[in-house]
Amino acid sequence: MNAAPSPSGSTRRIPFERLPVRRIILVALSLAIIYGVVAGSAATLRLGQFTGANWRQLVINGVARGSVYALIAIGYTLVYGVLFMINFAHGEVFTSGTYAAYFVAVGFAGSGFLNTHPLVSIAILLVISMTVSMVVAIVLERLAYRPLRGAPRLVPLITAIGASLFLQYTMRGLFGANVRSYPEIDVLQGTWNIFGTEILRKQAIVIVSALVLWIVLYLVVAKTRTGRSMRAVGEDREIAALMGIDVDRTIVATFAIGGALAGAAGILFVFVFNQVIFIMGFLPGLKAFTAAVLGGIGSISGAAVGGLVLGILEAVGPNLFLTGAAVPSPNQLQPVVAFGILVLVLIFLPGGFFGAAGDERA
Amino acid sequence: MKRSRTGKLLLVVAAFAMIAAACGGGSTATPDKCTSDPFGCVEVKAGTPITVGTLLVISGPNAALGQDSQNGVVLAADYLDGTFDAKSGQIDGHDISFDNQDDGCSAEGGQTGAQALASNPDVVGVIGTSCSSAAQGVADKILSDKGIVLISPSNTGPALTSPSQHQPFYLRTAHNDKLQGAAVADFAYNELGARTAATIHDGSPYADGLQQVFADTFQQLGGTITAQEAIQVGETDFTSVLTSIGTSTPDVLYYPIFAAEGALITQQARQTAGLENATLIGSDGMTSTDFLNAAGSAADGMYLSGPDLTAFGGDQSFYTNDFLPAYRAQFGADPAAVFHAHAYDATNMLFAAIKEVAIDSKGDPATDSSGTIFVPRTALKDALFATSNFPGITGNLTCNADGDCQTTATIAMVQVENGAMTAPVWSKQMTLGN
Amino acid sequence: MIRRKLRPGVIGGAVILYLALIGMVEAFEDRFIISNVIGLGTTLVLVTLIGTGYLASKPAEEHHDPPALAGLVTGAFAGLFIAVCVVILEAMLSAGIQVRNVFVSVTPGLLNVLEFGAGKILGPILLVIVGAALGAAAGALRTLAVEWRGAIVYGLSMVLGISLAEPLLVGVIDGLSIPSDWLYDAARGGLTVTGTIITLVAAGVGRWFWLRKRDTVVQFRAHMPDDRRRKYSRVAAGVIIGVLVALPWIVGTFISDVLGTVGLYVLLGLGLNIVVGYAGLLDLGYVAFFAVGAYATGVLTSTASFLVTSNRDQFAAHGFLNFWVALPVVVVIAVIIGAAIGAPVLRLRGDYLAIVTLGFGEIIRTLVLSDWLAPYLGGAQGLLRVPPAPPNSWNLRDPRNLYYLIMAFGLIGALVAYRLKDSRVGRAWAAMREDEDVAEAMGVSVVRYKLLAFAIGAGVGSLGGVFFAAKIGSIFPNSFSLLVSINVLSVIILGGIGSIPGVVIGAFVLVGLPEFLREFGEFRLLIYGAILVGIMILRPEGLIPNKRRLRELHVADQEAQMGELVTEEPA
């Protein structure tokens, strides 16, 4: 029983409660995930099943998907930054604009306009989609969220879920349950040769457009008055009101911008995938939400980065981590990979990439 | 005081128990065939319609398929009077009415839907379920325990008609997966000369079962399966899966899934390294105009398997010239899948069996002027199981003791050319038990 | 005045247009409300017109419009709006424009319903007239005395309600061996004419008397001596218990089956209530524990499980373990997994926690579906042949018997939750919920109590999975989607967070009702979504709110009131 007191007065035997058990478990878990990832990747690369060109394709593919996620995620993050609510119905905002543009696109294709004037057509479709999505977002805010401004967080969450279901099945009732296909635009087919790699034209356009939109948005939020109002309302709603900012108008503007972005994302989405169906917004919405959290919810750069990271992770992850480990059907486990990495990131960065660590926004 | 209070409580409970125990409906005068039938008869009073139940997936992502089947049922009732005029015909002087339930494409949906139908004493028979998960061990058992026949237009899982698991009142007009999967493997190996193949399923029992039968048969014939992968329904980007499969450059890629994901895979496969020369094959979940439109030019050259709908009992034009136009006129769209045809046949089989066994109150066979008619349940079941060479648009139907009515199915392979399906380029008659 | 009533009229007409375009009007028309007289589709149109007239004739301070006239004008506008739409659509259809390519529900059948069967010319005119008439009637209702107004509205609502509840009530009435064909037309569906009149009169008269005598009754109740009141409440409790016990035999198998599902969701709700309601942890992935419970039960008790493949004969009758032996094992497994899931996420707050728990739910779903684990869990083909809970003599596959089992465990769960709420653990959770840092400073080990919340929540949730497996007998991965987590969350929020009777009511409304509305299959989720939004806007504290929560919710209102009191100018 040699418990000689040390100079500071505490005994040398560490009492059990002081042991950072939780910290140990977390570190162990993280190490396990990291080990799995590294070992799996090494095994896959050793297997040599995929060529360098394959990996390049997958990465580009991931960037394209990620760009779409990023645009939708920015919409989530904008609303969250101002209202601190998760707008579950954002996926349906995305779908509604796309549907509206679909009917116009079919009309254009029927008359041949689509392929004779592709740029004009695309511009028109973009405008229509963004407008309709914007309108739906604004109506949603007015009818479903505004009455609940002061309520505890769970209430608007359930309202958003209800609104999401309502919108989904409204579109099913209006437009039917069958999958509709967008007419193909000839100018978008084929590939471009950039830096020696063949990139699908569609993907290149998606990536570039998303980048442009992100920059535009960033400038809007950072430089314009509306953007400043949004940041102010997000910071402290009452003081902002005291300072003369029209809170209601700012919130409507936030929803409008988020909606417009979702509409743009919708057009980019259908350029690549050509399909519209009433439930198409559910999964992208979910992933965009994940991306927003990954990047730090409330941060626009975070949403963009989170989207890209998620996209690349989904495209490359399962093949890279799991093929070497002889897991059957590795791509089926894509959600496991994505969410597993999410958990890993959040263990070390509880606020996401750009959220303040230990962010107290409970 | 206390005792009397407890006593009052007991009295109340006892009263309810007695009321509950006093169940058991009184029966009116019924013919002998009904009292001797283990499950009794369905009594259809004069002037009331015959109730046919449906248990199909009408909500959720697969709603289009269930709706498609239901449309087939409605058209069968329509054609009872010999023409497609959007007005249903009659059996023995009675209209047809439907009790539509949702099977939710899930076991719990099938269970509740089946219970709803089982508790409706007027239901003569049920057309359903859409999904095998809703039937297996749930709907088939619940309805069989009540003596209600269940005829499925789209269950293809082999287990439903395996001798150990088959329920006595269950039949199906959809072909067993064993037939279609084997046919496709035969076509790929012998006709196309493929020696390596890869498969993709979407997590549904239908697709998984089908690709497994294909894989097993292909390997038995001597081929090699290079990859068996799976995707999630609702996903849109499958390049990762396809790249992975492409690294082994299979001769054939078989993906027996549904229109939305199938179209995307078709498009993306054409752009994936390693799959440029692979032959793409799909199955009857994709034999619809929705798929062809969605896949566009990428689908040209691929093959699709399915029942040979043009071989309708000798009259090859009925489907194209009469049935399809009526479908389009009444429902405003082309069929979403092939199951409407099976549903049409199933309903017609049911009607034929009802006509055969229905009796009037004296026990004589029912006629148009019989008034109140009785349908003995077990006799109805026996009549259905005795179906032999029934002319259906999916082929001649003969039911075996395990409930398979497409014991011999002609599986045809069609090719896609210029965005449309050609006439069958190959077909083979497959028989169960081979 | 006419201009003022234009907007409400157009809104009313737009609602009818919406219902028509999504297909409700035509699809519902097949369902008779009054057999051979009127269908549900037409009823929807008429009810909307009445509602528009009623709401628009509300007396406002500034304008004193006679309500009947206000109603008439509004109703006429609504009818005019939809009439114009019908005329346009008819014209488009005749011109061969393929409206159905965009709006799939615009069929000749739909237009027929909207025109009341009167054709292209008479129909729209009829719409305007009917709109005006119903609007006027609705407005006139306002001028009546309370008893008469209440009686008429109640009577009509009961007619609609009893007609819609046919699948439910037919089972009950037949189960009590009372013939039901005076009330319902069994073959065609809907109320008989006699049934309608009887319902209308009975409900109306009953309501009239109730409204007349309401004050007297309330006074009577208030002035009743305590022991008398206790006696009445005991009798009432006895009756309720008696009904609950005898219920499955009264209502039949279908409704017992639905009640079993409701019971499952009550169990799940009680568990999630502990995580979200007591401990304040936003969990969007609760389905994970449900899945763990179901699959663990399946693996341990199914005769097709991988545990028994090597030794088929020995396990032919039952699986590896007996159900009752497997039950505690499953709960323990779930508790461990719950703690394991809780450990990494302890530091996360609010929405981060939400997305991570959602992620865990998705991970579990993907894993049980995966080909990778298919040899153990069945994969896409599912885990089949899970036997019902033994002993076989109890026949627990019959929903009526299973009802008792589920109810028993529900009661146990409720008891556990009730005891937890006011225990030391419950109070620690309440402190944590209010403010984590303050709680930690006061000596409440946040880590320990969070883990405890996850673990207990997991255990209770897994019980739901156990009974799910025993009830249905086949376990398929698509039963464990995100929608289940959302359903359970909605149940407890609808009922009132933290409130145990609320969970029961919430389960009845959100799980039971859709089952009774099964025939409206395609629109179930639409109506469900609308109900969620509506309830949250109108009554966010839930149906049976926990008193403490009620105060929390309205703290803002109270503060505002206090503020006004303080800043009022002294007289």
Tab-separated table of C-alpha atoms in Angstrom, chain C residues 85-353:
chain	number	residue	atom	x	y	z
C	85	CYS	CA	-62.506	25.226	-64.439
C	86	VAL	CA	-64.894	22.453	-65.452
C	87	VAL	CA	-65.926	24.314	-68.572
C	88	ILE	CA	-62.303	24.903	-69.534
C	89	LEU	CA	-61.396	21.274	-68.947
C	90	GLU	CA	-64.372	20.039	-70.926
C	91	ALA	CA	-63.370	22.299	-73.775
C	92	MET	CA	-59.810	21.043	-73.663
C	93	LEU	CA	-60.947	17.438	-73.666
C	94	SER	CA	-63.247	17.987	-76.605
C	95	ALA	CA	-60.477	19.751	-78.496
C	96	GLY	CA	-58.391	16.645	-78.047
C	97	ILE	CA	-55.789	18.278	-75.850
C	98	GLN	CA	-54.115	15.557	-73.853
C	99	VAL	CA	-54.632	17.022	-70.435
C	100	ARG	CA	-53.973	13.630	-68.897
C	101	ASN	CA	-50.349	13.787	-69.949
C	102	VAL	CA	-49.884	16.431	-67.306
C	103	PHE	CA	-52.702	15.974	-64.827
C	104	VAL	CA	-53.412	12.280	-64.791
C	105	SER	CA	-56.676	12.551	-62.908
C	106	VAL	CA	-58.583	14.669	-65.392
C	107	THR	CA	-60.886	12.080	-66.876
C	108	PRO	CA	-64.424	12.255	-68.201
C	109	GLY	CA	-65.396	10.429	-65.031
C	110	LEU	CA	-64.025	13.219	-62.873
C	111	LEU	CA	-65.808	15.904	-64.824
C	112	ASN	CA	-68.981	13.884	-64.551
C	113	VAL	CA	-68.733	13.876	-60.785
C	114	LEU	CA	-68.058	17.607	-60.659
C	115	GLU	CA	-71.040	18.288	-62.876
C	116	PHE	CA	-73.241	16.177	-60.602
C	117	GLY	CA	-73.919	14.009	-63.613
C	118	ALA	CA	-75.814	16.805	-65.316
C	119	GLY	CA	-73.640	17.194	-68.380
C	120	LYS	CA	-71.396	19.879	-69.802
C	121	ILE	CA	-73.839	22.761	-69.816
C	122	LEU	CA	-76.167	22.140	-66.948
C	123	GLY	CA	-73.395	20.905	-64.688
C	124	PRO	CA	-71.440	24.141	-64.268
C	125	ILE	CA	-74.654	26.105	-63.801
C	126	LEU	CA	-75.671	23.628	-61.164
C	127	LEU	CA	-72.307	24.106	-59.477
C	128	VAL	CA	-72.850	27.818	-59.075
C	129	ILE	CA	-76.386	27.350	-57.807
C	130	VAL	CA	-75.433	24.595	-55.381
C	131	GLY	CA	-72.488	26.649	-54.194
C	132	ALA	CA	-74.677	29.631	-53.539
C	133	ALA	CA	-77.348	27.564	-51.825
C	134	LEU	CA	-74.948	25.691	-49.571
C	135	GLY	CA	-73.057	28.856	-48.773
C	136	ALA	CA	-76.286	30.576	-47.826
C	137	ALA	CA	-77.329	27.647	-45.686
C	138	ALA	CA	-73.959	27.627	-43.968
C	139	GLY	CA	-74.213	31.325	-43.317
C	140	ALA	CA	-77.745	30.940	-42.055
C	141	LEU	CA	-76.482	28.383	-39.590
C	142	ARG	CA	-74.722	31.167	-37.794
C	143	THR	CA	-77.941	32.938	-37.067
C	144	LEU	CA	-79.412	29.963	-35.276
C	145	ALA	CA	-79.324	29.433	-31.568
C	146	VAL	CA	-76.418	27.410	-30.264
C	147	GLU	CA	-78.434	24.248	-29.673
C	148	TRP	CA	-79.919	24.166	-33.136
C	149	ARG	CA	-76.681	24.984	-34.862
C	150	GLY	CA	-74.802	22.419	-32.860
C	151	ALA	CA	-77.471	19.831	-33.436
C	152	ILE	CA	-77.483	20.234	-37.199
C	153	VAL	CA	-73.702	20.294	-37.552
C	154	TYR	CA	-73.277	17.379	-35.201
C	155	GLY	CA	-75.964	15.353	-36.886
C	156	LEU	CA	-74.461	15.825	-40.318
C	157	SER	CA	-70.956	15.133	-39.048
C	158	MET	CA	-72.124	11.931	-37.411
C	159	VAL	CA	-73.720	10.780	-40.628
C	160	LEU	CA	-70.418	11.299	-42.390
C	161	GLY	CA	-68.436	9.800	-39.546
C	162	ILE	CA	-70.559	6.703	-39.110
C	163	SER	CA	-70.544	6.130	-42.821
C	164	LEU	CA	-66.777	6.390	-43.046
C	165	ALA	CA	-66.316	4.187	-40.014
C	166	GLU	CA	-68.177	1.349	-41.681
C	167	PRO	CA	-65.249	-1.109	-41.741
C	168	LEU	CA	-64.752	-0.531	-38.044
C	169	LEU	CA	-68.342	-0.513	-36.886
C	170	VAL	CA	-69.593	-3.370	-39.024
C	171	GLY	CA	-67.128	-5.642	-37.283
C	172	VAL	CA	-68.208	-4.441	-33.887
C	173	ILE	CA	-71.932	-4.635	-34.546
C	174	ASP	CA	-71.756	-8.054	-36.146
C	175	GLY	CA	-69.560	-9.229	-33.337
C	176	LEU	CA	-72.256	-8.311	-30.895
C	177	SER	CA	-74.663	-10.337	-33.004
C	178	ILE	CA	-76.790	-7.361	-33.830
C	179	PRO	CA	-77.883	-7.253	-37.450
C	180	SER	CA	-76.388	-4.289	-39.200
C	181	ASP	CA	-78.299	-4.105	-42.433
C	182	TRP	CA	-80.693	-1.453	-41.187
C	183	LEU	CA	-77.720	0.857	-40.888
C	184	TYR	CA	-75.337	-0.171	-43.612
C	185	ASP	CA	-75.887	-1.407	-47.100
C	186	ALA	CA	-73.389	-4.226	-46.896
C	187	ALA	CA	-72.997	-4.989	-50.554
C	188	ARG	CA	-72.730	-1.506	-51.990
C	189	GLY	CA	-71.252	0.187	-48.975
C	190	GLY	CA	-72.528	3.275	-47.281
C	191	LEU	CA	-75.468	4.040	-45.061
C	192	THR	CA	-78.954	3.035	-45.987
C	193	VAL	CA	-81.480	5.809	-46.258
C	194	THR	CA	-83.184	4.672	-43.064
C	195	GLY	CA	-79.822	4.485	-41.393
C	196	THR	CA	-79.031	8.010	-42.441
C	197	ILE	CA	-82.265	9.387	-41.079
C	198	ILE	CA	-81.920	7.521	-37.825
C	199	THR	CA	-78.329	8.673	-37.349
C	200	LEU	CA	-79.134	12.238	-38.237
C	201	VAL	CA	-82.093	12.439	-35.903
C	202	ALA	CA	-80.482	10.555	-33.040
C	203	ALA	CA	-77.250	12.510	-33.161
C	204	GLY	CA	-78.970	15.803	-33.691
C	205	VAL	CA	-81.462	15.331	-30.914
C	206	GLY	CA	-78.806	14.056	-28.567
C	207	ARG	CA	-76.610	17.025	-29.257
C	208	TRP	CA	-79.488	19.423	-28.871
C	209	PHE	CA	-80.241	18.134	-25.420
C	210	TRP	CA	-76.587	18.069	-24.477
C	211	LEU	CA	-76.120	21.683	-25.481
C	212	ARG	CA	-79.272	22.728	-23.682
C	213	LYS	CA	-78.459	20.909	-20.541
C	214	ARG	CA	-74.706	21.223	-20.610
C	215	ASP	CA	-74.449	23.810	-17.907
C	216	THR	CA	-76.666	21.821	-15.635
C	217	VAL	CA	-74.550	18.733	-16.107
C	218	VAL	CA	-71.328	20.601	-15.497
C	219	GLN	CA	-72.716	22.138	-12.355
C	220	PHE	CA	-73.916	18.746	-11.235
C	221	ARG	CA	-70.496	17.263	-11.730
C	222	ALA	CA	-68.776	20.109	-9.946
C	223	HIS	CA	-71.032	19.915	-6.947
C	224	MET	CA	-70.986	16.193	-6.598
C	225	PRO	CA	-69.713	15.037	-3.228
C	226	ASP	CA	-66.311	13.415	-3.370
C	227	ASP	CA	-67.212	9.893	-2.435
C	228	ARG	CA	-70.034	9.859	-4.971
C	229	ARG	CA	-67.591	11.017	-7.610
C	230	ARG	CA	-65.138	8.359	-6.657
C	231	LYS	CA	-67.806	5.733	-6.951
C	232	TYR	CA	-68.724	6.871	-10.429
C	233	SER	CA	-65.141	6.972	-11.598
C	234	ARG	CA	-64.593	3.462	-10.228
C	235	VAL	CA	-67.566	2.191	-12.157
C	236	ALA	CA	-66.373	4.014	-15.227
C	237	ALA	CA	-62.928	2.496	-14.827
C	238	GLY	CA	-64.487	-0.914	-14.443
C	239	VAL	CA	-66.486	-0.501	-17.589
C	240	ILE	CA	-63.442	0.635	-19.510
C	241	ILE	CA	-61.400	-2.294	-18.257
C	242	GLY	CA	-64.222	-4.652	-19.083
C	243	VAL	CA	-64.439	-3.290	-22.594
C	244	LEU	CA	-60.690	-3.487	-23.083
C	245	VAL	CA	-60.622	-7.081	-21.935
C	246	ALA	CA	-63.539	-8.156	-24.077
C	247	LEU	CA	-62.556	-5.965	-27.020
C	248	PRO	CA	-61.002	-8.510	-29.380
C	249	TRP	CA	-64.072	-10.680	-29.156
C	250	ILE	CA	-66.367	-7.789	-29.854
C	251	VAL	CA	-64.534	-6.280	-32.760
C	252	GLY	CA	-63.290	-9.282	-34.663
C	253	THR	CA	-59.983	-10.337	-36.131
C	254	PHE	CA	-59.280	-7.440	-38.453
C	255	ILE	CA	-59.626	-4.764	-35.806
C	256	SER	CA	-57.783	-6.901	-33.274
C	257	ASP	CA	-54.977	-7.110	-35.772
C	258	VAL	CA	-54.958	-3.340	-36.082
C	259	LEU	CA	-55.058	-2.989	-32.316
C	260	GLY	CA	-52.074	-5.290	-32.120
C	261	THR	CA	-50.159	-2.997	-34.448
C	262	VAL	CA	-51.268	-0.025	-32.394
C	263	GLY	CA	-49.973	-1.814	-29.315
C	264	LEU	CA	-46.614	-2.331	-30.997
C	265	TYR	CA	-46.361	1.348	-31.736
C	266	VAL	CA	-47.355	2.135	-28.166
C	267	LEU	CA	-44.408	0.047	-26.994
C	268	LEU	CA	-42.092	1.772	-29.430
C	269	GLY	CA	-43.502	5.121	-28.480
C	270	LEU	CA	-42.941	4.487	-24.794
C	271	GLY	CA	-39.339	3.680	-25.509
C	272	LEU	CA	-38.723	6.692	-27.712
C	273	ASN	CA	-40.550	8.814	-25.169
C	274	ILE	CA	-37.807	7.966	-22.723
C	275	VAL	CA	-35.052	8.993	-25.108
C	276	VAL	CA	-36.681	12.062	-26.606
C	277	GLY	CA	-39.250	13.017	-24.023
C	278	TYR	CA	-37.505	12.395	-20.739
C	279	ALA	CA	-33.864	12.784	-21.664
C	280	GLY	CA	-34.309	15.305	-24.448
C	281	LEU	CA	-32.145	13.442	-26.962
C	282	LEU	CA	-33.397	13.839	-30.514
C	283	ASP	CA	-33.290	10.328	-31.940
C	284	LEU	CA	-34.301	9.890	-35.577
C	285	GLY	CA	-33.044	6.352	-35.907
C	286	TYR	CA	-35.193	4.512	-33.428
C	287	VAL	CA	-36.073	1.911	-36.016
C	288	ALA	CA	-32.589	0.484	-35.420
C	289	PHE	CA	-33.644	-0.995	-32.081
C	290	PHE	CA	-36.901	-2.209	-33.532
C	291	ALA	CA	-34.909	-4.020	-36.210
C	292	VAL	CA	-32.450	-5.425	-33.703
C	293	GLY	CA	-35.302	-6.798	-31.628
C	294	ALA	CA	-37.061	-8.333	-34.609
C	295	TYR	CA	-34.009	-9.879	-36.234
C	296	ALA	CA	-32.538	-11.117	-32.977
C	297	THR	CA	-35.826	-12.821	-32.211
C	298	GLY	CA	-35.898	-14.236	-35.703
C	299	VAL	CA	-32.399	-15.595	-35.557
C	300	LEU	CA	-32.944	-17.113	-32.138
C	301	THR	CA	-36.366	-18.626	-32.660
C	302	SER	CA	-36.922	-19.226	-36.357
C	303	THR	CA	-36.833	-22.744	-37.671
C	304	ALA	CA	-35.093	-21.433	-40.772
C	305	SER	CA	-32.354	-19.568	-38.932
C	306	PHE	CA	-28.702	-20.269	-39.581
C	307	LEU	CA	-28.341	-21.366	-35.973
C	308	VAL	CA	-30.357	-24.460	-36.645
C	309	THR	CA	-29.441	-25.402	-40.192
C	310	SER	CA	-26.938	-27.945	-39.040
C	311	ASN	CA	-29.374	-29.717	-36.844
C	312	ARG	CA	-32.737	-29.506	-38.562
C	313	ASP	CA	-34.452	-32.431	-36.907
C	314	GLN	CA	-33.725	-31.403	-33.407
C	315	PHE	CA	-35.138	-27.974	-34.036
C	316	ALA	CA	-37.947	-28.844	-36.363
C	317	ALA	CA	-40.695	-27.704	-34.054
C	318	HIS	CA	-39.201	-24.532	-32.700
C	319	GLY	CA	-36.020	-22.645	-33.301
C	320	PHE	CA	-32.778	-22.521	-31.428
C	321	LEU	CA	-34.345	-21.030	-28.351
C	322	ASN	CA	-37.793	-20.940	-26.935
C	323	PHE	CA	-39.507	-17.577	-27.438
C	324	TRP	CA	-39.746	-16.814	-23.753
C	325	VAL	CA	-36.096	-17.703	-23.208
C	326	ALA	CA	-35.078	-15.650	-26.223
C	327	LEU	CA	-36.976	-12.563	-25.077
C	328	PRO	CA	-34.627	-11.476	-22.286
C	329	VAL	CA	-31.642	-12.383	-24.439
C	330	VAL	CA	-32.903	-10.103	-27.182
C	331	VAL	CA	-33.526	-7.266	-24.759
C	332	VAL	CA	-30.015	-7.597	-23.360
C	333	ILE	CA	-28.532	-7.560	-26.856
C	334	ALA	CA	-30.518	-4.438	-27.660
C	335	VAL	CA	-29.468	-2.701	-24.472
C	336	ILE	CA	-25.839	-3.356	-25.271
C	337	ILE	CA	-26.259	-2.064	-28.805
C	338	GLY	CA	-28.109	0.952	-27.478
C	339	ALA	CA	-25.256	1.814	-25.176
C	340	ALA	CA	-22.799	1.179	-27.990
C	341	ILE	CA	-24.669	3.563	-30.269
C	342	GLY	CA	-24.974	6.110	-27.515
C	343	ALA	CA	-21.313	6.172	-26.589
C	344	PRO	CA	-19.884	7.953	-29.636
C	345	VAL	CA	-22.640	10.506	-29.855
C	346	LEU	CA	-22.720	11.763	-26.331
C	347	ARG	CA	-20.998	14.992	-27.114
C	348	LEU	CA	-23.314	15.899	-29.944
C	349	ARG	CA	-26.107	18.325	-29.566
C	350	GLY	CA	-29.462	18.772	-31.185
C	351	ASP	CA	-29.501	18.335	-34.903
C	352	TYR	CA	-26.123	16.680	-35.107
C	353	LEU	CA	-27.432	13.990	-32.823
